[in-house]
Short mmCIF file of C-alpha atoms and ligand atoms in Angstrom, two decimals:
data_model
loop_
_atom_site.label_atom_id
_atom_site.label_comp_id
_atom_site.label_asym_id
_atom_site.label_seq_id
_atom_site.Cartn_x
_atom_site.Cartn_y
_atom_site.Cartn_z
CA MET V 19 -74.91 -271.22 141.54
CA GLU V 20 -71.43 -269.20 141.70
CA LYS V 21 -68.96 -270.91 139.26
CA SER V 22 -65.16 -271.34 140.55
CA ILE V 23 -62.33 -269.78 138.99
CA ALA V 24 -60.75 -273.23 138.27
CA GLU V 25 -64.94 -273.73 136.87
CA LEU V 26 -64.42 -270.69 134.74
CA GLU V 27 -60.83 -271.30 133.09
CA ALA V 28 -61.36 -274.78 132.28
CA GLN V 29 -64.31 -273.37 130.11
CA PHE V 30 -62.36 -270.89 129.30
CA GLN V 31 -59.79 -273.47 127.78
CA ALA V 32 -62.47 -275.36 126.65
CA ARG V 33 -63.88 -272.37 124.15
CA ILE V 34 -60.19 -272.00 122.71
CA ASP V 35 -60.36 -275.87 121.98
CA ARG V 36 -62.95 -274.82 119.96
CA GLY V 37 -61.08 -272.51 118.38
CA GLU V 38 -63.89 -270.03 119.19
CA SER V 39 -61.81 -265.94 119.17
CA ILE V 40 -61.60 -264.57 122.43
CA GLU V 41 -63.32 -261.00 122.19
CA PRO V 42 -62.55 -257.86 125.25
CA LYS V 43 -65.85 -258.44 127.70
CA ASP V 44 -65.27 -261.85 127.25
CA TRP V 45 -64.24 -263.66 131.14
CA MET V 46 -60.76 -264.70 130.69
CA PRO V 47 -58.31 -265.45 133.33
CA GLU V 48 -56.55 -263.02 134.77
CA LYS V 49 -53.46 -264.46 133.86
CA TYR V 50 -54.70 -264.16 129.84
CA ARG V 51 -55.43 -260.71 129.72
CA LYS V 52 -52.36 -259.44 131.33
CA THR V 53 -49.53 -261.81 129.11
CA HIS V 54 -51.99 -260.42 126.12
CA ILE V 55 -51.22 -256.96 127.28
CA ARG V 56 -47.36 -257.51 127.58
CA GLN V 57 -47.58 -259.56 123.98
CA ILE V 58 -49.62 -257.40 121.50
CA SER V 59 -48.15 -253.75 123.84
CA GLN V 60 -44.64 -255.35 121.94
CA HIS V 61 -45.59 -255.46 119.06
CA ALA V 62 -46.83 -252.13 118.87
CA ASN V 63 -44.51 -250.74 120.43
CA SER V 64 -41.44 -252.67 117.38
CA GLU V 65 -43.98 -250.96 114.91
CA ILE V 66 -43.93 -247.82 116.36
CA VAL V 67 -40.19 -247.47 117.01
CA GLY V 68 -39.66 -249.95 113.98
CA MET V 69 -40.93 -246.66 111.70
CA LEU V 70 -37.38 -245.04 113.49
CA PRO V 71 -34.05 -247.22 111.39
CA GLU V 72 -35.91 -246.47 107.51
CA ALA V 73 -37.61 -243.33 107.79
CA ASN V 74 -33.43 -242.44 108.35
CA TRP V 75 -33.43 -242.85 104.11
CA ILE V 76 -36.68 -240.81 102.91
CA THR V 77 -35.22 -237.78 102.21
CA ARG V 78 -32.35 -239.99 100.78
CA ALA V 79 -33.92 -242.46 99.34
CA PRO V 80 -32.16 -242.73 95.31
CA THR V 81 -35.36 -241.92 93.55
CA LEU V 82 -38.83 -240.58 93.45
CA ARG V 83 -40.56 -244.24 92.84
CA ARG V 84 -38.04 -245.73 95.95
CA LYS V 85 -39.36 -242.28 98.14
CA THR V 86 -42.26 -243.22 97.15
CA ALA V 87 -42.50 -246.78 98.50
CA LEU V 88 -40.04 -245.80 101.49
CA LEU V 89 -42.41 -242.91 103.11
CA ALA V 90 -45.34 -245.83 102.55
CA LYS V 91 -44.41 -248.38 104.03
CA VAL V 92 -43.40 -246.30 107.31
CA GLN V 93 -46.41 -244.71 106.76
CA ASP V 94 -47.69 -248.25 107.05
CA GLU V 95 -45.84 -248.91 110.72
CA ALA V 96 -47.62 -246.49 112.48
CA GLY V 97 -51.59 -247.55 111.18
CA HIS V 98 -50.06 -250.66 112.43
CA GLY V 99 -48.73 -249.40 115.83
CA LEU V 100 -52.10 -247.83 116.69
CA TYR V 101 -54.37 -250.61 115.30
CA LEU V 102 -51.97 -252.24 117.81
CA TYR V 103 -52.51 -250.13 121.03
CA SER V 104 -56.59 -250.07 120.18
CA ALA V 105 -56.44 -254.03 120.88
CA THR V 106 -54.12 -253.68 123.69
CA GLU V 107 -56.70 -250.45 125.06
CA THR V 108 -59.42 -253.02 124.71
CA LEU V 109 -57.75 -255.34 127.27
CA GLY V 110 -58.01 -253.29 130.46
CA ILE V 111 -55.24 -250.73 130.10
CA SER V 112 -55.17 -246.78 128.18
CA ARG V 113 -52.41 -245.77 125.65
CA ASP V 114 -51.17 -243.47 127.75
CA GLU V 115 -49.47 -245.83 130.61
CA MET V 116 -48.43 -248.06 127.01
CA TYR V 117 -46.34 -244.06 125.63
CA GLU V 118 -44.86 -244.11 128.92
CA LYS V 119 -43.70 -247.48 129.50
CA LEU V 120 -42.47 -247.45 126.02
CA HIS V 121 -40.98 -243.83 126.78
CA SER V 122 -39.19 -244.46 130.38
CA GLY V 123 -37.75 -247.61 129.07
CA LYS V 124 -39.79 -249.96 130.76
CA ALA V 125 -41.17 -251.58 127.76
CA LYS V 126 -39.74 -253.81 125.60
CA TYR V 127 -39.79 -253.99 121.71
CA SER V 128 -38.08 -255.51 119.48
CA SER V 129 -34.41 -256.67 119.30
CA ILE V 130 -34.22 -255.94 115.76
CA PHE V 131 -34.58 -252.62 115.62
CA ASN V 132 -31.66 -251.43 117.54
CA TYR V 133 -28.90 -252.09 114.68
CA PRO V 134 -27.97 -248.83 112.59
CA THR V 135 -28.92 -248.81 109.53
CA LEU V 136 -25.19 -247.27 107.60
CA THR V 137 -26.42 -247.52 103.47
CA TRP V 138 -29.57 -247.39 101.33
CA ALA V 139 -28.73 -251.28 100.69
CA ASP V 140 -30.06 -251.97 104.39
CA MET V 141 -33.36 -250.58 103.08
CA GLY V 142 -33.79 -253.75 101.18
CA ALA V 143 -32.50 -255.79 103.73
CA VAL V 144 -35.08 -254.16 106.05
CA GLY V 145 -37.56 -255.39 104.25
CA TRP V 146 -35.97 -258.38 102.83
CA LEU V 147 -35.76 -259.62 106.09
CA VAL V 148 -36.80 -257.72 109.07
CA ASP V 149 -40.56 -257.92 107.37
CA GLY V 150 -39.75 -261.25 105.94
CA ALA V 151 -39.42 -262.19 109.66
CA ALA V 152 -42.17 -260.39 110.12
CA ILE V 153 -44.84 -262.56 109.05
CA ILE V 154 -43.45 -265.52 109.44
CA ASN V 155 -44.24 -264.27 112.43
CA GLN V 156 -47.72 -262.90 112.12
CA VAL V 157 -49.31 -264.76 109.60
CA PRO V 158 -49.85 -267.35 112.40
CA LEU V 159 -51.46 -264.74 115.10
CA THR V 160 -53.71 -264.23 112.42
CA ARG V 161 -55.57 -267.60 114.04
CA THR V 162 -54.50 -265.96 117.47
CA SER V 163 -57.65 -266.93 119.71
CA PHE V 164 -57.78 -263.19 120.91
CA GLY V 165 -60.18 -260.88 118.71
CA PRO V 166 -59.23 -258.65 118.32
CA TYR V 167 -55.59 -259.33 118.00
CA ALA V 168 -55.90 -261.96 115.40
CA ARG V 169 -58.69 -259.27 112.54
CA ALA V 170 -55.65 -256.82 113.40
CA MET V 171 -53.20 -259.32 111.42
CA VAL V 172 -54.45 -259.62 109.02
CA ARG V 173 -54.59 -256.09 107.97
CA VAL V 174 -51.08 -255.83 108.91
CA CYS V 175 -49.75 -259.33 107.01
CA LYS V 176 -50.77 -257.82 103.54
CA GLU V 177 -49.29 -254.52 104.19
CA GLU V 178 -45.76 -256.51 105.71
CA SER V 179 -46.03 -258.83 102.08
CA PHE V 180 -45.46 -255.54 99.94
CA HIS V 181 -43.44 -254.25 102.30
CA GLN V 182 -41.11 -257.49 101.88
CA ARG V 183 -41.31 -257.25 98.17
CA GLN V 184 -40.69 -253.93 98.30
CA GLY V 185 -37.31 -254.93 100.14
CA TYR V 186 -36.24 -257.64 98.48
CA GLU V 187 -36.84 -255.80 94.94
CA ILE V 188 -34.23 -253.03 96.14
CA MET V 189 -31.89 -256.01 96.89
CA LEU V 190 -32.08 -256.71 93.17
CA THR V 191 -31.48 -254.26 91.69
CA LEU V 192 -28.19 -253.42 93.20
CA CYS V 193 -27.58 -257.48 92.60
CA LYS V 194 -27.67 -256.33 89.38
CA GLY V 195 -25.88 -253.57 89.70
CA THR V 196 -22.21 -252.55 89.61
CA GLU V 197 -19.60 -254.20 91.39
CA VAL V 198 -20.48 -251.64 94.28
CA GLN V 199 -24.37 -251.87 94.38
CA LYS V 200 -23.23 -255.06 95.23
CA ALA V 201 -21.01 -255.68 97.03
CA MET V 202 -23.20 -253.02 99.40
CA ALA V 203 -25.76 -255.52 99.12
CA GLN V 204 -23.71 -258.42 100.44
CA ASP V 205 -22.58 -256.18 103.54
CA ALA V 206 -26.51 -254.70 104.35
CA LEU V 207 -27.10 -259.14 104.40
CA ASN V 208 -24.21 -259.54 106.50
CA ARG V 209 -24.75 -257.31 109.24
CA TRP V 210 -28.86 -258.13 108.98
CA TRP V 211 -28.45 -261.66 108.96
CA TRP V 212 -28.21 -262.60 112.68
CA PRO V 213 -30.53 -259.97 113.99
CA SER V 214 -33.02 -261.00 112.06
CA LEU V 215 -32.81 -264.97 113.96
CA MET V 216 -32.75 -263.21 116.97
CA MET V 217 -36.31 -261.39 116.18
CA PHE V 218 -37.00 -264.92 116.70
CA GLY V 219 -36.90 -264.56 120.48
CA PRO V 220 -34.87 -267.27 123.20
CA PRO V 221 -34.72 -270.57 122.06
CA ASP V 222 -38.50 -272.83 122.75
CA ALA V 223 -36.12 -274.45 125.61
CA GLU V 224 -35.32 -270.64 127.51
CA SER V 225 -38.99 -268.59 126.57
CA THR V 226 -40.29 -268.39 129.51
CA HIS V 227 -43.84 -267.83 127.74
CA THR V 228 -44.02 -270.70 125.15
CA ALA V 229 -45.16 -273.28 126.77
CA GLN V 230 -48.33 -271.45 127.35
CA SER V 231 -48.77 -268.99 125.10
CA MET V 232 -49.27 -272.39 123.01
CA ILE V 233 -51.51 -273.29 124.93
CA TRP V 234 -54.09 -269.51 125.29
CA LYS V 235 -52.90 -270.48 120.93
CA LEU V 236 -51.94 -266.46 121.42
CA LYS V 237 -48.92 -268.41 119.80
CA ARG V 238 -49.59 -270.35 117.12
CA LYS V 239 -46.15 -271.84 116.47
CA THR V 240 -42.84 -271.81 118.82
CA ASN V 241 -39.76 -269.40 118.65
CA ASP V 242 -37.70 -272.14 117.40
CA GLU V 243 -40.50 -273.38 114.39
CA LEU V 244 -40.86 -269.64 113.76
CA ARG V 245 -36.57 -269.28 113.26
CA GLN V 246 -36.41 -272.44 110.95
CA LEU V 247 -39.27 -271.89 108.68
CA PHE V 248 -37.71 -268.00 107.79
CA VAL V 249 -34.19 -270.03 107.07
CA ASP V 250 -35.32 -272.32 104.87
CA ILE V 251 -37.79 -269.83 103.18
CA THR V 252 -35.01 -267.19 102.62
CA LYS V 253 -31.94 -269.18 101.72
CA PRO V 254 -33.63 -269.91 98.43
CA GLN V 255 -33.54 -266.29 97.85
CA ALA V 256 -30.27 -265.33 98.42
CA ASP V 257 -29.39 -267.37 95.90
CA ILE V 258 -31.42 -265.75 93.41
CA LEU V 259 -30.18 -262.68 94.49
CA GLY V 260 -26.45 -264.46 94.41
CA LEU V 261 -25.79 -263.00 98.07
CA THR V 262 -23.93 -265.64 100.59
CA ILE V 263 -26.10 -265.46 103.27
CA PRO V 264 -23.10 -265.22 106.55
CA ASP V 265 -23.02 -268.92 108.47
CA PRO V 266 -20.24 -270.98 107.29
CA ASP V 267 -22.74 -273.69 109.25
CA LEU V 268 -25.68 -273.37 106.58
CA LYS V 269 -26.18 -276.18 104.48
CA TRP V 270 -29.48 -279.03 103.42
CA ASN V 271 -30.02 -281.41 105.47
CA GLU V 272 -31.18 -284.11 103.78
CA GLU V 273 -32.87 -286.04 106.45
CA THR V 274 -35.00 -283.65 108.08
CA GLY V 275 -36.05 -281.39 105.00
CA HIS V 276 -34.25 -278.22 106.21
CA TYR V 277 -31.62 -275.92 106.08
CA ASP V 278 -29.25 -277.20 108.75
CA PHE V 279 -27.67 -273.68 110.33
CA GLY V 280 -25.11 -271.98 112.80
CA GLU V 281 -25.38 -271.53 116.88
CA ILE V 282 -27.01 -267.71 117.61
CA ASP V 283 -24.59 -265.31 119.22
CA TRP V 284 -27.50 -264.93 122.03
CA SER V 285 -25.78 -263.22 124.44
CA GLU V 286 -25.18 -260.36 121.71
CA PHE V 287 -29.58 -260.54 121.82
CA TRP V 288 -30.15 -260.57 125.79
CA GLN V 289 -28.17 -257.15 125.90
CA VAL V 290 -29.66 -255.42 123.27
CA VAL V 291 -32.85 -256.87 124.81
CA LYS V 292 -31.20 -255.43 128.82
CA GLY V 293 -30.73 -252.23 126.57
CA HIS V 294 -27.53 -252.50 125.48
CA GLY V 295 -27.87 -252.71 121.31
CA PRO V 296 -26.18 -250.75 119.09
CA MET V 297 -28.90 -247.71 119.24
CA ASN V 298 -30.67 -248.58 122.28
CA LYS V 299 -30.35 -244.85 123.49
CA GLN V 300 -30.98 -243.27 120.58
CA ARG V 301 -34.15 -244.57 119.83
CA LEU V 302 -35.67 -244.15 122.56
CA ALA V 303 -33.82 -240.65 122.42
CA ALA V 304 -35.46 -240.42 119.20
CA ARG V 305 -39.23 -241.67 120.69
CA ASN V 306 -38.56 -239.44 123.74
CA LYS V 307 -38.14 -235.95 121.40
CA ALA V 308 -41.06 -236.79 118.38
CA TRP V 309 -43.83 -237.26 122.44
CA ASP V 310 -42.83 -234.09 122.97
CA ASP V 311 -42.27 -232.68 120.30
CA GLY V 312 -46.01 -233.72 119.28
CA GLU V 313 -47.50 -232.10 122.56
CA TRP V 314 -49.19 -229.11 120.80
CA VAL V 315 -50.98 -231.55 118.52
CA ARG V 316 -52.08 -233.51 120.84
CA ASP V 317 -52.79 -230.00 123.05
CA ALA V 318 -54.84 -229.18 119.55
CA ALA V 319 -57.29 -231.85 119.10
CA LEU V 320 -57.89 -231.89 122.99
CA ALA V 321 -59.12 -228.30 122.55
CA TYR V 322 -60.75 -228.74 119.67
CA ALA V 323 -62.30 -231.61 121.09
CA ASP V 324 -62.94 -229.14 124.17
CA LYS V 325 -64.82 -227.55 121.66
CA GLN V 326 -67.20 -229.42 119.74
CA GLU V 327 -68.20 -230.64 122.89
CA ALA V 328 -68.79 -227.69 124.86
CA MET V 329 -70.84 -226.36 121.05
CA LYS V 330 -72.53 -230.06 121.60
CA GLU V 331 -73.48 -229.95 124.17
CA GLU V 332 -74.56 -225.72 124.06
CA LYS V 333 -76.99 -226.61 121.05
CA GLN V 334 -78.64 -229.21 123.81
CA GLU V 335 -79.52 -226.41 125.84
CA LEU V 336 -80.82 -224.26 123.35
CA LYS V 337 -83.15 -227.49 121.44
CA LYS V 338 -84.07 -226.83 125.56
CA VAL V 339 -84.96 -223.91 125.82
CA GLY V 340 -86.81 -222.95 122.37
N1 FAQ X 414 -36.58 -258.90 121.12
O1 FAQ X 414 -40.87 -266.09 126.22
P1 FAQ X 414 -40.36 -265.55 125.31
C1 FAQ X 414 -42.24 -255.62 113.22
C2 FAQ X 414 -38.22 -261.38 124.79
S1 FAQ X 414 -42.47 -255.88 114.28
C3 FAQ X 414 -37.32 -258.35 122.24
O2 FAQ X 414 -39.93 -266.38 123.97
P2 FAQ X 414 -42.97 -264.27 123.74
C4 FAQ X 414 -43.09 -254.33 111.51
C5 FAQ X 414 -39.45 -261.79 125.07
O3 FAQ X 414 -40.67 -260.26 124.82
C6 FAQ X 414 -41.28 -257.26 115.55
N2 FAQ X 414 -37.25 -258.70 123.14
O4 FAQ X 414 -41.36 -263.97 124.70
C7 FAQ X 414 -41.87 -253.45 111.51
C8 FAQ X 414 -39.92 -261.99 126.93
O5 FAQ X 414 -39.46 -261.51 127.92
P3 FAQ X 414 -40.61 -260.56 128.47
C9 FAQ X 414 -41.90 -257.73 115.95
C10 FAQ X 414 -38.26 -260.10 123.01
O6 FAQ X 414 -43.43 -262.80 124.14
C11 FAQ X 414 -41.12 -254.06 110.29
C12 FAQ X 414 -38.61 -262.76 126.76
O7 FAQ X 414 -37.25 -262.35 125.98
N3 FAQ X 414 -43.35 -258.45 116.15
O8 FAQ X 414 -41.01 -256.43 112.72
C13 FAQ X 414 -38.07 -260.87 121.64
O9 FAQ X 414 -43.64 -265.33 124.30
C14 FAQ X 414 -40.36 -253.15 110.41
C15 FAQ X 414 -38.65 -264.14 126.68
O10 FAQ X 414 -39.37 -264.19 125.57
C16 FAQ X 414 -43.71 -259.30 117.35
O11 FAQ X 414 -43.98 -258.14 118.81
C17 FAQ X 414 -36.91 -259.41 120.78
N4 FAQ X 414 -36.65 -259.76 119.52
O12 FAQ X 414 -42.05 -264.51 122.92
C18 FAQ X 414 -41.51 -252.90 111.86
C19 FAQ X 414 -44.67 -260.12 117.14
N5 FAQ X 414 -37.33 -261.88 122.11
O13 FAQ X 414 -42.19 -259.79 127.95
C20 FAQ X 414 -41.90 -252.21 110.79
C21 FAQ X 414 -45.75 -260.50 118.54
C22 FAQ X 414 -38.55 -262.30 122.60
O14 FAQ X 414 -41.05 -261.39 129.60
C23 FAQ X 414 -39.76 -252.26 110.09
N6 FAQ X 414 -44.59 -260.69 119.06
N7 FAQ X 414 -38.31 -261.02 123.85
O15 FAQ X 414 -40.51 -259.18 130.03
C24 FAQ X 414 -44.54 -262.37 119.36
O16 FAQ X 414 -44.22 -263.77 118.12
C25 FAQ X 414 -43.47 -263.02 120.94
O17 FAQ X 414 -43.93 -261.92 121.96
C26 FAQ X 414 -41.53 -263.07 120.43
C27 FAQ X 414 -41.37 -262.98 122.09
C28 FAQ X 414 -41.09 -264.11 118.82
C29 FAQ X 414 -41.14 -262.00 120.19
#
């Protein structure tokens, strides 16, 4: 006898509760599929748009060593975007559709990439804080219920860890340098601190998706839990650098065993998410330009693939004849 949707959903949830991995060909509720397409494609978009603020500094890196590391990091982000688009495709959406949504401004990507990178110290701050926040968010995702996403996260996290270290090392070098260099590092921290806290998403009480995503084990920790972990890990790192986190309310709380921190400006966050951040227009324009400029490469690759296919068919015909 055919099972009802309610029975299928109960069995599906039981699999998740037992810690089983859900694979693309398995039955899944439509809402599970859709919310995974939403989160994983937004994540992929973030990796791709996230290349732009740092790519801005590749030609101006101060030494060959810095340039090599930055170039490798930006290329890694492209790779992350591609694994994540592939993982999303297994859920039944085409890459063209995802690109179209990104390029037309309909799809989201992380708020953090709508801030400008003004000085070389921003390369340090982005690696330290933005990749640092990304790791804290993504390590729990290596245990997310959807197999292709969890597996992509394992490799992504290894690479993010190198990115975080290269950023922190830039900060350390600047902080051990001249007064001007240290001031540059402090200025970068001042500008990137609050946007980094916003990366984790709205407070749990206002988060649309967290409750359901926790039940499906798409999310393994909530936005607020991850944000707190980030503050707890990052504050001692700032102390080692001798830098001050721009939050007068940041202090250790003996009772909770965590740092308390100040109020986040959520109106700024929503402005950025809605497309009115400092760099939203430039980011979208740069993505569209890269897409348009790459048209001839896509055409050439397709023409080559068509030719290969035609040659294969011709060979098969000849075999039949001969
Ligand atoms: N920016 O209900 P929630 C990286 C939206 S990768 C923009 O809490 P959810 C690597 C959210 O989509 C960084 N929008 O949503 C790198 C939803 O709107 P919707 C990206 C945001 O999904 C480093 C609405 O607000 N990482 O940095 C943001 O449960 C350096 C309500 O929010 C990931 O994507 C935001 N920050 O939780 C690359 C990790 N936050 O969709 C280059 C995977 C929330 O209903 C250089 N994603 N919104 O229209 C996640 O963990 C989750 O999706 C969250 C949001 C935690 C981001």
